[in-house]
Amino acid sequence: MSELNATVSTSNKDHAERAEVFNKDEARVNWHDQTLWFIRSKRDKAAHTLAEWELLREAASQIKLNVLDNLFLYLQEFERNAMTNGIKIHWAADANEHNEIVHGIIKGAGVSHIVKSKSMLTEECHLNEYLHTRGIDVVDTDLGERIVQLAGEAPSHIVLPCIHWKKEEIGELFSKHMGTPKGNSDPQFLTGAARANLRQHFMSSRLAITGVNFAVAETGEIVVCTNEGNADLGVQLADVHIACMGIEKIIPKRKHLGIFLRLLTRSATGQPITTYSSHFRKARSGQEMHIVLVDNGRSERLGSDDFRNALKCIRCGACMNTCPVYRRSGGHSYHYAIAGPIGSILAPGLDMKKYADLPFASTLCGSCTNVCPVKIDIHDQLYKWRQVIVQDGYVAGGKKTGIGIMDFVFSKPGVYRFAGKVGRWMMNHFPFVVNNKMNPWYKQREMPVAPKQSFHDWYKERQRK
Amino acid sequence: MESRERILAQLKIHQRTNNVLPPLVVPPAQPLNLVDKLVTILTGIGGQVAKVTSWSQIKSELLGMLGPDERAINLIPELEFLQPTPLGKEPHLLENVRLAVLKGHFAVAETGAVWVTSDLMGDRALPFICERLALVVEEKDVVPSMYEAYERIGSASYEFGTFIAGPSKTADIEQSLVLGAHGPKSMTMFLLKTN
Amino acid sequence: MKVALFIPCYVDQFYPTVAIASLELLEKFGVEVYYPEQQTCCGQPMANSGFEHLAGSCNNLFIENFSGYDYVVCPSGSCALHIKDHLHSKTNEPEAKAIRSQVMELTEFLTDILNVDDIQASFHHKVGIHQSCHGQRGLKLSQMTELVAPQFSKPERLLKMVKGIELIQLERKDECCGFGGTFCVAEEAVSVKMGKDRVDDHIHAGAEYITAADMSCLMHLEGILRRRKSNTKVIHIAEILNGATA
């Protein structure tokens, strides 16, 4: 399984090609799909316990819209309040600067072994690799992230990093890296082994990096949500805490947490709340606390009417769990730190050439938009990205020619009717022209039966009678 | 400093007039008994609940939870269970704590969570590093939802605060729920009702 | 009330019985139905592929054909939605706007405009309803399972008026079939897998027929059913409502 991923992840294959590879093992696809659908069902159940669920979504959406429009003010308010509480604030224009800043703090602390809890922002910036090449050993402490880290992979889901791993495979991995008995795949046992192993890392690490779920402008505090307690354990045993966040993670007031915390975990996993929702306002005595505010394309995206709403995202992953394409292609098919529907509308903004395939990895079914707790118009943005990608020339020439022909045929009724007639006649008399391996439809599906008459023909006949 | 100015300049350009902040969503009144709901939710997420009517009852329960030679720390003055030991400045020394007993400000019925701030923790590491956590909350301090929770917190100037909902857990291995990931393996809430 | 019948291109060419049933059904309810004969396609395949900007002549042809009616009725949720959301014209925007407000999918028209409460048809079979995505989430033909909101379904309500019909319960009521336009060939592996899973859901629930308000979904599912030589068939809702005995 990890070998498969290693081959695919270093290639230039696009989503469709990777998804095709993923689909070679149908039993595994079923398992992946059913596991994630189950999480979607848990989300549904949890949402239905709150009669006011749709009101919460609307309020969260409006709050986030207010934040995006006033980010210039809120970020400064946040900075002011955080600094009053003794927290050091850093600003990073892009991923590289973020990595430099974090590295600088680590070097300044004189450490080379650190622990990190879940942060998609650090994934986006490829922080781990950056630090690794500079001699810093980063241990990802979230169990799912630790598993993919040991396997040399990227996480495939922003909330459930190793959802694509089976327990037998994890057992093998632990046996190799932690010396657990071969063949033991009991989740309880394996988690216990990871607990013991990671405890040692917590105890010996003097610097902890965390992500940020919410940053409250009004108070300068940040909130970090985990089920495992790994963010808290790491921070409380460290001399230095670095919290990395995208600038859009701001919320205006502390009381707004009463809305967002009611939406976040229910949307993500169907739980009412994560085990820990920790509010860091001031560092513990003797500890240094830093927050790195990262732009990396966000302020630019704010300038786009069509695509700015993607910045409302609170990284819950609900869109991935519901997406029928994600469930049947896996996170690695998207070849970006963030997969699924939200990844597909974020990535092209950063590198249109590299990620031109992602907005097309969708049937535009709209399920994502309707599970999104902050009402991002995801499927509308997917459609709009397609227009931009084509107009900017990032679509294969063959496709353009095909569409040109389509436009010609469909704008000339006579040509259209003639083409239809010929096509149907060919299908009836020379079926092998379409019923062959060159026709992707025909690989696993029969072609529709071609009737002798079109509706138009029938109608004309009826008129004559 | 340069990046800060550049980022803020970009943000200023894209600023829009928007003074609309929606009112908070007030959850509809629940006919259910709050304590019953809290107990159901918390036990559903792997926590244990003991309804008690006196501090001495808590004490005897705790004594039952502690094995011989196991280290426990109690930070609640009213609870005559072990002399509350002042904690040093070194959180690493707490690694062998088998049981920690702390007070919580209040509990939230809809999430099974208890709000605890650093002034109640002794050392901030304690509630995460101990093997078993016991939290004492008074029954009168149970609020319906996170909305009321933040009303109650208001503009308090805690330095660090956290909602703790049950024992630490993970389902990262094939969605099998395992209690006791990196934090406590068990969490017991003592719901104290005094007349 | 002047109603224009808008027939999707692939229905015109490959599933004329669906168009015939739609026409006959509307006429049964006393509707004066016009069929603009120079119609071709709504332009959705081009727009969804990112070539919205090349659909200009196609859009203008559509406007030429469909101006001047009270309603434009279409037996396809996705085509109706596409026109509703994306019909524009550089030369004739007021007409485009009018048509956008007049276009309706068939079951929507039967329910909301004709207020149909009785259907003279029988269909003594076990039938599974496939909720086509654009009709459901776009046109709100039925309530989606994502929302915490009251349940309703216009197609289901109409089908329940058909005598002898037995509607089966699915595991996943409104998951996408995987057709998605050019997606069906551009992402063939995922598209087919999605279709197979839909088909399996219906078959496990005992469906003899799978019906929907969108022939594109059914064309895709039918391709899979026929490849595996299944006894289960597809049938467009218009055909059931129009009294097909199947």
PDB file of N, CA and C in Angstrom, chain A residues 367-431:
ATOM      1  N   SER A 367     -22.880  18.272  -3.008  1.00  0.00           N
ATOM      2  CA  SER A 367     -23.010  17.795  -1.628  1.00  0.00           C
ATOM      3  C   SER A 367     -22.082  18.564  -0.698  1.00  0.00           C
ATOM      4  N   CYS A 368     -20.871  18.849  -1.148  1.00  0.00           N
ATOM      5  CA  CYS A 368     -19.878  19.550  -0.334  1.00  0.00           C
ATOM      6  C   CYS A 368     -20.394  20.892   0.165  1.00  0.00           C
ATOM      7  N   THR A 369     -20.954  21.673  -0.741  1.00  0.00           N
ATOM      8  CA  THR A 369     -21.461  22.995  -0.380  1.00  0.00           C
ATOM      9  C   THR A 369     -22.474  22.911   0.738  1.00  0.00           C
ATOM     10  N   ASN A 370     -23.246  21.825   0.742  1.00  0.00           N
ATOM     11  CA  ASN A 370     -24.326  21.723   1.701  1.00  0.00           C
ATOM     12  C   ASN A 370     -23.968  21.080   3.029  1.00  0.00           C
ATOM     13  N   VAL A 371     -22.768  20.507   3.149  1.00  0.00           N
ATOM     14  CA  VAL A 371     -22.303  20.058   4.461  1.00  0.00           C
ATOM     15  C   VAL A 371     -21.333  21.080   5.056  1.00  0.00           C
ATOM     16  N   CYS A 372     -20.874  22.027   4.243  1.00  0.00           N
ATOM     17  CA  CYS A 372     -19.888  22.985   4.737  1.00  0.00           C
ATOM     18  C   CYS A 372     -20.472  23.813   5.874  1.00  0.00           C
ATOM     19  N   PRO A 373     -19.861  23.772   7.073  1.00  0.00           N
ATOM     20  CA  PRO A 373     -20.420  24.507   8.206  1.00  0.00           C
ATOM     21  C   PRO A 373     -20.393  26.023   8.030  1.00  0.00           C
ATOM     22  N   VAL A 374     -19.561  26.517   7.141  1.00  0.00           N
ATOM     23  CA  VAL A 374     -19.522  27.964   6.932  1.00  0.00           C
ATOM     24  C   VAL A 374     -20.050  28.356   5.548  1.00  0.00           C
ATOM     25  N   LYS A 375     -20.756  27.404   4.915  1.00  0.00           N
ATOM     26  CA  LYS A 375     -21.448  27.689   3.647  1.00  0.00           C
ATOM     27  C   LYS A 375     -20.534  28.247   2.561  1.00  0.00           C
ATOM     28  N   ILE A 376     -19.416  27.610   2.344  1.00  0.00           N
ATOM     29  CA  ILE A 376     -18.597  27.980   1.186  1.00  0.00           C
ATOM     30  C   ILE A 376     -19.285  27.405  -0.045  1.00  0.00           C
ATOM     31  N   ASP A 377     -19.377  28.209  -1.100  1.00  0.00           N
ATOM     32  CA  ASP A 377     -20.024  27.756  -2.337  1.00  0.00           C
ATOM     33  C   ASP A 377     -19.037  26.921  -3.153  1.00  0.00           C
ATOM     34  N   ILE A 378     -18.651  25.789  -2.578  1.00  0.00           N
ATOM     35  CA  ILE A 378     -17.567  25.002  -3.157  1.00  0.00           C
ATOM     36  C   ILE A 378     -17.838  24.582  -4.597  1.00  0.00           C
ATOM     37  N   HIS A 379     -19.008  24.001  -4.849  1.00  0.00           N
ATOM     38  CA  HIS A 379     -19.202  23.468  -6.203  1.00  0.00           C
ATOM     39  C   HIS A 379     -19.343  24.584  -7.234  1.00  0.00           C
ATOM     40  N   ASP A 380     -19.822  25.750  -6.799  1.00  0.00           N
ATOM     41  CA  ASP A 380     -19.869  26.890  -7.725  1.00  0.00           C
ATOM     42  C   ASP A 380     -18.450  27.340  -8.057  1.00  0.00           C
ATOM     43  N   GLN A 381     -17.566  27.312  -7.046  1.00  0.00           N
ATOM     44  CA  GLN A 381     -16.188  27.719  -7.297  1.00  0.00           C
ATOM     45  C   GLN A 381     -15.473  26.708  -8.196  1.00  0.00           C
ATOM     46  N   LEU A 382     -15.820  25.441  -8.049  1.00  0.00           N
ATOM     47  CA  LEU A 382     -15.219  24.432  -8.931  1.00  0.00           C
ATOM     48  C   LEU A 382     -15.555  24.755 -10.387  1.00  0.00           C
ATOM     49  N   TYR A 383     -16.820  25.099 -10.629  1.00  0.00           N
ATOM     50  CA  TYR A 383     -17.269  25.454 -11.980  1.00  0.00           C
ATOM     51  C   TYR A 383     -16.524  26.688 -12.472  1.00  0.00           C
ATOM     52  N   LYS A 384     -16.386  27.687 -11.607  1.00  0.00           N
ATOM     53  CA  LYS A 384     -15.718  28.930 -12.015  1.00  0.00           C
ATOM     54  C   LYS A 384     -14.228  28.718 -12.278  1.00  0.00           C
ATOM     55  N   TRP A 385     -13.595  27.883 -11.478  1.00  0.00           N
ATOM     56  CA  TRP A 385     -12.178  27.586 -11.719  1.00  0.00           C
ATOM     57  C   TRP A 385     -11.995  26.946 -13.095  1.00  0.00           C
ATOM     58  N   ARG A 386     -12.949  26.106 -13.491  1.00  0.00           N
ATOM     59  CA  ARG A 386     -12.840  25.467 -14.801  1.00  0.00           C
ATOM     60  C   ARG A 386     -12.777  26.518 -15.895  1.00  0.00           C
ATOM     61  N   GLN A 387     -13.602  27.551 -15.767  1.00  0.00           N
ATOM     62  CA  GLN A 387     -13.618  28.609 -16.792  1.00  0.00           C
ATOM     63  C   GLN A 387     -12.265  29.320 -16.820  1.00  0.00           C
ATOM     64  N   VAL A 388     -11.740  29.638 -15.626  1.00  0.00           N
ATOM     65  CA  VAL A 388     -10.457  30.346 -15.537  1.00  0.00           C
ATOM     66  C   VAL A 388      -9.325  29.497 -16.105  1.00  0.00           C
ATOM     67  N   ILE A 389      -9.305  28.233 -15.723  1.00  0.00           N
ATOM     68  CA  ILE A 389      -8.237  27.340 -16.168  1.00  0.00           C
ATOM     69  C   ILE A 389      -8.216  27.207 -17.682  1.00  0.00           C
ATOM     70  N   VAL A 390      -9.411  27.097 -18.276  1.00  0.00           N
ATOM     71  CA  VAL A 390      -9.487  26.966 -19.732  1.00  0.00           C
ATOM     72  C   VAL A 390      -9.062  28.268 -20.399  1.00  0.00           C
ATOM     73  N   GLN A 391      -9.572  29.374 -19.890  1.00  0.00           N
ATOM     74  CA  GLN A 391      -9.267  30.653 -20.525  1.00  0.00           C
ATOM     75  C   GLN A 391      -7.803  31.022 -20.382  1.00  0.00           C
ATOM     76  N   ASP A 392      -7.165  30.557 -19.318  1.00  0.00           N
ATOM     77  CA  ASP A 392      -5.739  30.822 -19.142  1.00  0.00           C
ATOM     78  C   ASP A 392      -4.877  29.786 -19.851  1.00  0.00           C
ATOM     79  N   GLY A 393      -5.542  28.867 -20.545  1.00  0.00           N
ATOM     80  CA  GLY A 393      -4.810  27.939 -21.400  1.00  0.00           C
ATOM     81  C   GLY A 393      -4.240  26.706 -20.737  1.00  0.00           C
ATOM     82  N   TYR A 394      -4.801  26.309 -19.596  1.00  0.00           N
ATOM     83  CA  TYR A 394      -4.218  25.145 -18.918  1.00  0.00           C
ATOM     84  C   TYR A 394      -4.960  23.849 -19.205  1.00  0.00           C
ATOM     85  N   VAL A 395      -5.685  23.815 -20.308  1.00  0.00           N
ATOM     86  CA  VAL A 395      -6.396  22.585 -20.639  1.00  0.00           C
ATOM     87  C   VAL A 395      -5.849  22.039 -21.945  1.00  0.00           C
ATOM     88  N   ALA A 396      -5.794  20.717 -22.067  1.00  0.00           N
ATOM     89  CA  ALA A 396      -5.193  20.071 -23.234  1.00  0.00           C
ATOM     90  C   ALA A 396      -5.816  20.563 -24.532  1.00  0.00           C
ATOM     91  N   GLY A 397      -4.972  20.714 -25.519  1.00  0.00           N
ATOM     92  CA  GLY A 397      -5.406  21.197 -26.828  1.00  0.00           C
ATOM     93  C   GLY A 397      -6.508  20.366 -27.441  1.00  0.00           C
ATOM     94  N   GLY A 398      -6.410  19.065 -27.253  1.00  0.00           N
ATOM     95  CA  GLY A 398      -7.405  18.161 -27.823  1.00  0.00           C
ATOM     96  C   GLY A 398      -8.801  18.467 -27.326  1.00  0.00           C
ATOM     97  N   LYS A 399      -8.850  18.817 -26.039  1.00  0.00           N
ATOM     98  CA  LYS A 399     -10.141  19.127 -25.426  1.00  0.00           C
ATOM     99  C   LYS A 399     -10.729  20.372 -26.094  1.00  0.00           C
ATOM    100  N   LYS A 400      -9.858  21.343 -26.338  1.00  0.00           N
ATOM    101  CA  LYS A 400     -10.318  22.600 -26.927  1.00  0.00           C
ATOM    102  C   LYS A 400     -10.900  22.351 -28.321  1.00  0.00           C
ATOM    103  N   THR A 401     -10.204  21.514 -29.083  1.00  0.00           N
ATOM    104  CA  THR A 401     -10.688  21.194 -30.432  1.00  0.00           C
ATOM    105  C   THR A 401     -12.047  20.510 -30.357  1.00  0.00           C
ATOM    106  N   GLY A 402     -12.134  19.557 -29.440  1.00  0.00           N
ATOM    107  CA  GLY A 402     -13.390  18.826 -29.284  1.00  0.00           C
ATOM    108  C   GLY A 402     -14.553  19.750 -28.974  1.00  0.00           C
ATOM    109  N   ILE A 403     -14.295  20.695 -28.081  1.00  0.00           N
ATOM    110  CA  ILE A 403     -15.349  21.626 -27.694  1.00  0.00           C
ATOM    111  C   ILE A 403     -15.693  22.553 -28.858  1.00  0.00           C
ATOM    112  N   GLY A 404     -14.671  22.935 -29.608  1.00  0.00           N
ATOM    113  CA  GLY A 404     -14.912  23.782 -30.775  1.00  0.00           C
ATOM    114  C   GLY A 404     -15.863  23.116 -31.755  1.00  0.00           C
ATOM    115  N   ILE A 405     -15.638  21.817 -31.945  1.00  0.00           N
ATOM    116  CA  ILE A 405     -16.510  21.041 -32.846  1.00  0.00           C
ATOM    117  C   ILE A 405     -17.924  20.990 -32.279  1.00  0.00           C
ATOM    118  N   MET A 406     -17.980  20.742 -30.958  1.00  0.00           N
ATOM    119  CA  MET A 406     -19.286  20.682 -30.274  1.00  0.00           C
ATOM    120  C   MET A 406     -20.054  21.977 -30.493  1.00  0.00           C
ATOM    121  N   ASP A 407     -19.369  23.089 -30.291  1.00  0.00           N
ATOM    122  CA  ASP A 407     -20.019  24.390 -30.420  1.00  0.00           C
ATOM    123  C   ASP A 407     -20.542  24.592 -31.844  1.00  0.00           C
ATOM    124  N   PHE A 408     -19.735  24.176 -32.813  1.00  0.00           N
ATOM    125  CA  PHE A 408     -20.130  24.294 -34.218  1.00  0.00           C
ATOM    126  C   PHE A 408     -21.395  23.478 -34.467  1.00  0.00           C
ATOM    127  N   VAL A 409     -21.370  22.230 -34.032  1.00  0.00           N
ATOM    128  CA  VAL A 409     -22.502  21.340 -34.260  1.00  0.00           C
ATOM    129  C   VAL A 409     -23.764  21.856 -33.566  1.00  0.00           C
ATOM    130  N   PHE A 410     -23.623  22.275 -32.315  1.00  0.00           N
ATOM    131  CA  PHE A 410     -24.802  22.664 -31.545  1.00  0.00           C
ATOM    132  C   PHE A 410     -25.351  24.036 -31.921  1.00  0.00           C
ATOM    133  N   SER A 411     -24.593  24.818 -32.641  1.00  0.00           N
ATOM    134  CA  SER A 411     -25.156  26.123 -33.003  1.00  0.00           C
ATOM    135  C   SER A 411     -25.763  26.102 -34.401  1.00  0.00           C
ATOM    136  N   LYS A 412     -25.695  24.956 -35.067  1.00  0.00           N
ATOM    137  CA  LYS A 412     -26.303  24.808 -36.382  1.00  0.00           C
ATOM    138  C   LYS A 412     -27.263  23.633 -36.382  1.00  0.00           C
ATOM    139  N   PRO A 413     -28.556  23.917 -36.279  1.00  0.00           N
ATOM    140  CA  PRO A 413     -29.542  22.836 -36.127  1.00  0.00           C
ATOM    141  C   PRO A 413     -29.442  21.764 -37.206  1.00  0.00           C
ATOM    142  N   GLY A 414     -29.228  22.203 -38.415  1.00  0.00           N
ATOM    143  CA  GLY A 414     -29.145  21.232 -39.513  1.00  0.00           C
ATOM    144  C   GLY A 414     -27.952  20.300 -39.339  1.00  0.00           C
ATOM    145  N   VAL A 415     -26.826  20.868 -38.975  1.00  0.00           N
ATOM    146  CA  VAL A 415     -25.607  20.077 -38.774  1.00  0.00           C
ATOM    147  C   VAL A 415     -25.820  19.104 -37.626  1.00  0.00           C
ATOM    148  N   TYR A 416     -26.412  19.622 -36.539  1.00  0.00           N
ATOM    149  CA  TYR A 416     -26.686  18.800 -35.353  1.00  0.00           C
ATOM    150  C   TYR A 416     -27.555  17.597 -35.732  1.00  0.00           C
ATOM    151  N   ARG A 417     -28.644  17.855 -36.456  1.00  0.00           N
ATOM    152  CA  ARG A 417     -29.551  16.750 -36.784  1.00  0.00           C
ATOM    153  C   ARG A 417     -28.866  15.741 -37.696  1.00  0.00           C
ATOM    154  N   PHE A 418     -28.071  16.258 -38.615  1.00  0.00           N
ATOM    155  CA  PHE A 418     -27.353  15.370 -39.533  1.00  0.00           C
ATOM    156  C   PHE A 418     -26.336  14.527 -38.768  1.00  0.00           C
ATOM    157  N   ALA A 419     -25.574  15.200 -37.882  1.00  0.00           N
ATOM    158  CA  ALA A 419     -24.558  14.480 -37.097  1.00  0.00           C
ATOM    159  C   ALA A 419     -25.208  13.397 -36.253  1.00  0.00           C
ATOM    160  N   GLY A 420     -26.370  13.753 -35.670  1.00  0.00           N
ATOM    161  CA  GLY A 420     -27.077  12.782 -34.830  1.00  0.00           C
ATOM    162  C   GLY A 420     -27.504  11.571 -35.651  1.00  0.00           C
ATOM    163  N   LYS A 421     -28.042  11.841 -36.821  1.00  0.00           N
ATOM    164  CA  LYS A 421     -28.531  10.778 -37.685  1.00  0.00           C
ATOM    165  C   LYS A 421     -27.388   9.850 -38.102  1.00  0.00           C
ATOM    166  N   VAL A 422     -26.303  10.470 -38.526  1.00  0.00           N
ATOM    167  CA  VAL A 422     -25.133   9.689 -38.962  1.00  0.00           C
ATOM    168  C   VAL A 422     -24.587   8.869 -37.805  1.00  0.00           C
ATOM    169  N   GLY A 423     -24.459   9.524 -36.660  1.00  0.00           N
ATOM    170  CA  GLY A 423     -23.930   8.838 -35.478  1.00  0.00           C
ATOM    171  C   GLY A 423     -24.745   7.611 -35.126  1.00  0.00           C
ATOM    172  N   ARG A 424     -26.057   7.784 -35.113  1.00  0.00           N
ATOM    173  CA  ARG A 424     -26.912   6.656 -34.750  1.00  0.00           C
ATOM    174  C   ARG A 424     -26.827   5.550 -35.806  1.00  0.00           C
ATOM    175  N   TRP A 425     -26.771   5.958 -37.059  1.00  0.00           N
ATOM    176  CA  TRP A 425     -26.696   4.971 -38.137  1.00  0.00           C
ATOM    177  C   TRP A 425     -25.397   4.161 -38.005  1.00  0.00           C
ATOM    178  N   MET A 426     -24.294   4.858 -37.733  1.00  0.00           N
ATOM    179  CA  MET A 426     -23.002   4.196 -37.554  1.00  0.00           C
ATOM    180  C   MET A 426     -23.060   3.203 -36.398  1.00  0.00           C
ATOM    181  N   MET A 427     -23.672   3.649 -35.291  1.00  0.00           N
ATOM    182  CA  MET A 427     -23.727   2.790 -34.105  1.00  0.00           C
ATOM    183  C   MET A 427     -24.519   1.526 -34.403  1.00  0.00           C
ATOM    184  N   ASN A 428     -25.549   1.646 -35.263  1.00  0.00           N
ATOM    185  CA  ASN A 428     -26.356   0.470 -35.573  1.00  0.00           C
ATOM    186  C   ASN A 428     -25.699  -0.442 -36.597  1.00  0.00           C
ATOM    187  N   HIS A 429     -25.013   0.141 -37.576  1.00  0.00           N
ATOM    188  CA  HIS A 429     -24.449  -0.682 -38.647  1.00  0.00           C
ATOM    189  C   HIS A 429     -22.995  -1.041 -38.424  1.00  0.00           C
ATOM    190  N   PHE A 430     -22.266  -0.185 -37.763  1.00  0.00           N
ATOM    191  CA  PHE A 430     -20.854  -0.474 -37.492  1.00  0.00           C
ATOM    192  C   PHE A 430     -20.564  -0.252 -36.011  1.00  0.00           C
ATOM    193  N   PRO A 431     -21.176  -1.069 -35.176  1.00  0.00           N
ATOM    194  CA  PRO A 431     -21.040  -0.837 -33.733  1.00  0.00           C
ATOM    195  C   PRO A 431     -19.596  -0.800 -33.260  1.00  0.00           C
TER     196      PRO A 431
END
